[in-house]
């Protein structure tokens, strides 16, 4: 498609967050530009939507020509995630054009993982899970995908499956902060299976507000049910009353819960401020 200064941000920069965008500066007076345009058009059809092809008429867009400091035509820029990442200048043959395009394309693993992230952001966990599985088939040591897969399984109440996937995280991945966070959440969900009902725990706390074990059990029960606000309330009280209880488990569990409750940013922000006040 033709791009001008007016639509460059939308059609190139923003679009490049979804897939690579190729911008060819061209002129109708240049035979080399026409030839390269034909090569790119053929590659676009061949790759069936894996990149977006655009062009800028250099004769009619002096602002863009000046901005990118063009010295000659044809000139091509590849954009990924709003940033220019590669360029090509001068007359090139079909093989050079193909090499340039293929350098910009994400690998099948990256495509599967990016599709999973987009699906998760849209709330489509079923599609996200499908793409995460595909990425992990291609690379079983892809820890970022494994972390996301564990989180999806937790979100859909499949704790045993989540634990099985969590146990496959590589030693390198175990150094990632997400590992400690997910370990805390999985442990809380496992403990919740053996805990009394919530009413019984609440009654114990009402009888003895200093019963930190009951508060921790209640927090774990609420974590298992994804009742984040109630869990955070009990964990804050544990931190407030005794930082040394079970090696500062109240604060450590809170940090893990913050990561899992990211869909409620206001709640997380408020609780972070309360925790900061207690600690300081």
Short mmCIF file of C-alpha atoms in Angstrom, two decimals:
data_model
loop_
_atom_site.label_atom_id
_atom_site.label_comp_id
_atom_site.label_asym_id
_atom_site.label_seq_id
_atom_site.Cartn_x
_atom_site.Cartn_y
_atom_site.Cartn_z
CA UNK A 1 0.00 0.00 0.00
CA UNK A 2 1.04 3.61 -0.53
CA UNK A 3 2.25 5.44 2.58
CA UNK A 4 2.54 9.19 3.12
CA UNK A 5 3.52 11.39 6.04
CA UNK A 6 -0.15 11.50 7.07
CA UNK A 7 -0.53 7.76 7.59
CA UNK A 8 3.06 6.68 8.23
CA UNK A 9 2.60 6.28 11.98
CA UNK A 10 -0.51 4.12 11.64
CA UNK A 11 0.44 2.02 8.62
CA UNK A 12 4.13 1.54 9.43
CA UNK A 13 5.08 2.23 13.05
CA UNK A 14 1.97 0.92 14.80
CA UNK A 15 1.49 -1.89 12.29
CA UNK A 16 5.04 -3.08 12.93
CA UNK A 17 4.03 -4.11 16.44
CA UNK A 18 2.06 -6.94 14.86
CA UNK A 19 4.40 -8.03 12.04
CA UNK A 20 7.43 -6.72 10.12
CA UNK A 21 6.66 -3.77 7.86
CA UNK A 22 8.77 -3.20 4.73
CA UNK A 23 8.87 0.36 3.41
CA UNK A 24 10.21 0.87 -0.11
CA UNK A 25 11.06 4.40 -1.16
CA UNK A 26 10.59 4.48 -4.91
CA UNK A 27 10.14 6.67 -7.96
CA UNK A 28 8.14 5.96 -11.10
CA UNK A 29 11.14 7.29 -13.05
CA UNK A 30 13.46 4.54 -11.75
CA UNK A 31 13.62 1.16 -13.52
CA UNK A 32 15.47 -0.33 -10.52
CA UNK A 33 12.62 0.76 -8.23
CA UNK A 34 10.06 -0.90 -10.49
CA UNK A 35 12.04 -4.12 -10.60
CA UNK A 36 12.47 -4.25 -6.83
CA UNK A 37 8.77 -3.52 -6.32
CA UNK A 38 7.92 -6.56 -8.48
CA UNK A 39 10.33 -8.76 -6.49
CA UNK A 40 8.80 -7.65 -3.19
CA UNK A 41 5.25 -8.14 -4.47
CA UNK A 42 6.10 -11.72 -5.45
CA UNK A 43 7.62 -12.38 -2.02
CA UNK A 44 4.59 -10.87 -0.30
CA UNK A 45 2.28 -13.29 -2.11
CA UNK A 46 4.61 -16.18 -1.34
CA UNK A 47 4.78 -15.47 2.38
CA UNK A 48 1.01 -14.95 2.70
CA UNK A 49 0.79 -12.19 5.27
CA UNK A 50 3.95 -12.81 7.31
CA UNK A 51 5.05 -9.24 6.57
CA UNK A 52 3.41 -6.04 5.39
CA UNK A 53 4.66 -4.35 2.23
CA UNK A 54 4.33 -0.58 1.82
CA UNK A 55 5.88 2.01 -0.45
CA UNK A 56 6.60 5.73 -0.33
CA UNK A 57 6.66 7.82 -3.48
CA UNK A 58 9.91 9.72 -2.94
CA UNK A 59 8.96 12.39 -5.50
CA UNK A 60 5.82 13.35 -3.56
CA UNK A 61 6.94 12.90 0.05
CA UNK A 62 9.95 15.18 0.60
CA UNK A 63 9.44 15.24 4.39
CA UNK A 64 9.91 11.48 4.68
CA UNK A 65 12.83 11.56 2.25
CA UNK A 66 14.51 14.21 4.36
CA UNK A 67 13.73 12.46 7.65
CA UNK A 68 15.38 9.21 6.53
CA UNK A 69 18.23 11.08 4.79
CA UNK A 70 17.83 9.29 1.46
CA UNK A 71 20.78 9.59 -0.89
CA UNK A 72 19.65 7.27 -3.67
CA UNK A 73 16.81 5.04 -4.86
CA UNK A 74 15.60 2.42 -4.42
CA UNK A 75 15.88 2.49 -0.66
CA UNK A 76 14.13 0.04 1.69
CA UNK A 77 13.67 0.08 5.47
CA UNK A 78 12.33 -2.78 7.62
CA UNK A 79 10.43 -1.87 10.80
CA UNK A 80 9.82 -4.21 13.74
CA UNK A 81 8.13 -3.10 16.97
CA UNK A 82 8.04 0.53 15.72
CA UNK A 83 11.82 0.59 15.16
CA UNK A 84 13.86 0.54 11.91
CA UNK A 85 15.93 -2.64 12.13
CA UNK A 86 17.43 -3.11 8.67
CA UNK A 87 17.82 -1.35 5.33
CA UNK A 88 18.61 -2.05 1.70
CA UNK A 89 19.77 0.41 -0.94
CA UNK A 90 20.48 0.45 -4.63
CA UNK A 91 19.59 -1.99 -7.37
CA UNK A 92 19.32 -5.60 -6.14
CA UNK A 93 18.40 -8.90 -7.75
CA UNK A 94 15.63 -11.30 -6.71
CA UNK A 95 17.93 -13.38 -4.51
CA UNK A 96 19.10 -10.30 -2.57
CA UNK A 97 15.51 -9.13 -2.14
CA UNK A 98 14.51 -12.56 -0.80
CA UNK A 99 17.44 -12.63 1.63
CA UNK A 100 16.49 -9.19 2.93
CA UNK A 101 12.86 -10.16 3.52
CA UNK A 102 13.71 -13.46 5.18
CA UNK A 103 16.04 -11.68 7.61
CA UNK A 104 13.08 -9.74 8.93
CA UNK A 105 10.67 -12.62 9.38
CA UNK A 106 10.24 -14.09 12.85
CA UNK A 107 11.03 -17.76 13.27
CA UNK A 108 8.10 -20.19 13.58
CA UNK A 109 8.78 -20.31 17.33
CA UNK A 110 8.59 -16.52 17.62
CA UNK A 111 5.43 -16.42 15.54
CA UNK A 112 3.75 -19.02 17.75
CA UNK A 113 4.83 -17.24 20.93
CA UNK A 114 3.77 -13.80 19.69
CA UNK A 115 0.38 -15.22 18.68
CA UNK A 116 0.04 -16.67 22.18
CA UNK A 117 0.83 -13.33 23.81
CA UNK A 118 -1.75 -11.57 21.65
CA UNK A 119 -4.36 -14.20 22.50
CA UNK A 120 -3.65 -13.88 26.23
CA UNK A 121 -3.93 -10.12 26.03
CA UNK A 122 -7.31 -10.55 24.34
CA UNK A 123 -8.43 -12.99 27.04
CA UNK A 124 -8.54 -15.97 24.67
CA UNK A 125 -6.76 -18.54 26.84
CA UNK A 126 -7.73 -21.49 24.66
CA UNK A 127 -5.99 -20.01 21.63
CA UNK A 128 -3.05 -18.89 23.76
CA UNK A 129 -2.60 -22.42 25.05
CA UNK A 130 -2.62 -23.83 21.52
CA UNK A 131 0.13 -21.46 20.38
CA UNK A 132 2.20 -22.01 23.52
CA UNK A 133 2.08 -25.75 22.97
CA UNK A 134 3.23 -25.21 19.39
CA UNK A 135 6.16 -23.07 20.52
CA UNK A 136 7.21 -25.66 23.10
CA UNK A 137 7.06 -28.48 20.57
CA UNK A 138 9.50 -26.50 18.43
CA UNK A 139 11.74 -25.70 21.41
CA UNK A 140 11.09 -27.56 24.69
CA UNK A 141 13.69 -25.34 26.41
CA UNK A 142 11.83 -22.11 25.60
CA UNK A 143 11.31 -21.03 29.22
CA UNK A 144 9.36 -17.85 28.47
CA UNK A 145 6.72 -19.92 26.69
CA UNK A 146 6.78 -22.47 29.53
CA UNK A 147 6.18 -19.74 32.12
CA UNK A 148 3.20 -18.44 30.15
CA UNK A 149 1.85 -21.96 29.72
CA UNK A 150 2.04 -22.55 33.49
CA UNK A 151 0.17 -19.29 34.10
CA UNK A 152 -2.55 -20.25 31.60
CA UNK A 153 -2.96 -23.64 33.30
CA UNK A 154 -3.22 -21.97 36.70
CA UNK A 155 -5.79 -19.53 35.35
CA UNK A 156 -7.90 -22.44 34.12
CA UNK A 157 -7.65 -24.35 37.42
CA UNK A 158 -5.40 -27.15 36.22
CA UNK A 159 -2.88 -27.11 39.04
CA UNK A 160 -1.50 -30.61 38.45
CA UNK A 161 -0.83 -29.87 34.79
CA UNK A 162 0.67 -26.52 35.78
CA UNK A 163 3.01 -28.22 38.25
CA UNK A 164 4.07 -30.76 35.62
CA UNK A 165 4.94 -27.95 33.19
CA UNK A 166 6.63 -25.95 35.93
CA UNK A 167 8.90 -28.90 36.73
CA UNK A 168 10.18 -28.80 33.12
CA UNK A 169 11.60 -25.28 33.38
CA UNK A 170 15.32 -25.34 32.67
CA UNK A 171 18.03 -24.47 35.24
CA UNK A 172 18.53 -21.18 33.38
CA UNK A 173 14.83 -20.38 33.70
CA UNK A 174 14.90 -21.15 37.40
CA UNK A 175 16.94 -17.97 37.91
CA UNK A 176 14.09 -15.90 36.45
CA UNK A 177 11.97 -14.02 39.06
CA UNK A 178 8.86 -15.56 37.52
CA UNK A 179 10.05 -18.98 38.70
CA UNK A 180 9.97 -18.01 42.38
CA UNK A 181 6.62 -16.28 41.92
CA UNK A 182 4.98 -19.28 40.27
CA UNK A 183 6.53 -21.66 42.80
CA UNK A 184 4.83 -19.68 45.58
CA UNK A 185 1.46 -19.72 43.82
CA UNK A 186 1.62 -23.44 43.05
CA UNK A 187 2.60 -24.22 46.64
CA UNK A 188 -0.32 -22.14 47.93
CA UNK A 189 -2.76 -23.96 45.65
CA UNK A 190 -1.41 -27.35 46.74
CA UNK A 191 -1.76 -26.46 50.43
CA UNK A 192 -5.30 -25.19 49.89
CA UNK A 193 -6.48 -28.70 49.04
CA UNK A 194 -5.88 -29.77 52.65
CA UNK A 195 -7.19 -26.65 54.39
CA UNK A 196 -10.45 -26.17 56.33
CA UNK A 197 -13.32 -24.21 54.81
CA UNK A 198 -12.98 -20.43 54.70
CA UNK A 199 -15.62 -19.84 57.39
CA UNK A 200 -13.69 -22.02 59.84
CA UNK A 201 -10.46 -20.13 59.22
CA UNK A 202 -12.20 -16.76 59.56
CA UNK A 203 -13.65 -17.90 62.88
CA UNK A 204 -10.20 -18.91 64.14
CA UNK A 205 -8.82 -15.48 63.23
CA UNK A 206 -11.73 -13.69 64.92
CA UNK A 207 -11.02 -15.70 68.07
CA UNK A 208 -7.30 -14.95 67.91
CA UNK A 209 -6.27 -12.08 65.56
CA UNK A 210 -2.61 -12.91 66.23
CA UNK A 211 -2.99 -16.41 64.76
CA UNK A 212 -0.70 -15.88 61.78
CA UNK A 213 -0.85 -19.53 60.74
CA UNK A 214 -4.61 -19.24 60.28
CA UNK A 215 -4.13 -16.02 58.33
CA UNK A 216 -1.59 -17.71 56.05
CA UNK A 217 -3.92 -20.65 55.49
CA UNK A 218 -6.77 -18.29 54.67
CA UNK A 219 -4.52 -16.41 52.24
CA UNK A 220 -3.53 -19.68 50.55
CA UNK A 221 -7.17 -20.70 50.25
CA UNK A 222 -8.04 -17.38 48.64
CA UNK A 223 -5.03 -17.58 46.31
CA UNK A 224 -6.27 -20.97 45.12
CA UNK A 225 -9.64 -19.36 44.38
CA UNK A 226 -7.99 -16.29 42.81
CA UNK A 227 -9.69 -14.08 45.40
CA UNK A 228 -6.74 -11.72 45.25
CA UNK A 229 -8.09 -8.87 47.38
CA UNK A 230 -8.85 -11.10 50.35
CA UNK A 231 -5.53 -12.92 50.02
CA UNK A 232 -3.61 -9.65 49.95
CA UNK A 233 -5.46 -8.41 53.02
CA UNK A 234 -4.34 -11.40 55.10
CA UNK A 235 -0.78 -11.31 53.79
CA UNK A 236 -0.48 -7.61 54.59
CA UNK A 237 -1.62 -8.31 58.14
CA UNK A 238 1.02 -11.04 58.51
CA UNK A 239 3.71 -8.60 57.37
CA UNK A 240 2.35 -5.92 59.71
CA UNK A 241 2.36 -8.23 62.73
CA UNK A 242 5.56 -10.24 62.24
CA UNK A 243 8.09 -10.00 59.40
CA UNK A 244 9.97 -13.00 60.79
CA UNK A 245 7.00 -15.38 60.58
CA UNK A 246 8.07 -18.32 58.40
CA UNK A 247 11.01 -16.37 57.00
CA UNK A 248 8.97 -13.34 55.89
CA UNK A 249 6.47 -15.49 54.02
CA UNK A 250 3.82 -12.77 54.07
CA UNK A 251 5.90 -10.35 52.01
CA UNK A 252 7.29 -13.05 49.71
CA UNK A 253 3.83 -14.41 48.96
CA UNK A 254 2.49 -10.91 48.36
CA UNK A 255 5.15 -10.29 45.72
CA UNK A 256 4.16 -13.52 43.99
CA UNK A 257 0.48 -12.60 44.14
CA UNK A 258 1.18 -9.20 42.57
CA UNK A 259 2.43 -10.98 39.46
CA UNK A 260 -0.62 -13.21 39.25
CA UNK A 261 -3.14 -10.41 39.88
CA UNK A 262 -1.88 -8.18 37.06
CA UNK A 263 -5.38 -8.07 35.57
CA UNK A 264 -6.36 -5.90 38.58
CA UNK A 265 -3.72 -3.15 38.38
CA UNK A 266 -5.51 -0.75 40.75
CA UNK A 267 -5.71 -3.41 43.48
CA UNK A 268 -2.06 -4.32 43.00
CA UNK A 269 -1.00 -0.66 43.07
CA UNK A 270 -2.97 0.07 46.25
CA UNK A 271 -1.59 -3.00 48.01
CA UNK A 272 1.98 -2.18 46.94
CA UNK A 273 1.61 1.24 48.55
CA UNK A 274 0.27 -0.31 51.76
CA UNK A 275 3.13 -2.80 51.83
CA UNK A 276 5.66 0.00 51.29
CA UNK A 277 4.17 1.93 54.21
CA UNK A 278 4.45 -1.10 56.48
CA UNK A 279 8.03 -1.84 55.47
CA UNK A 280 9.14 1.75 55.91
#
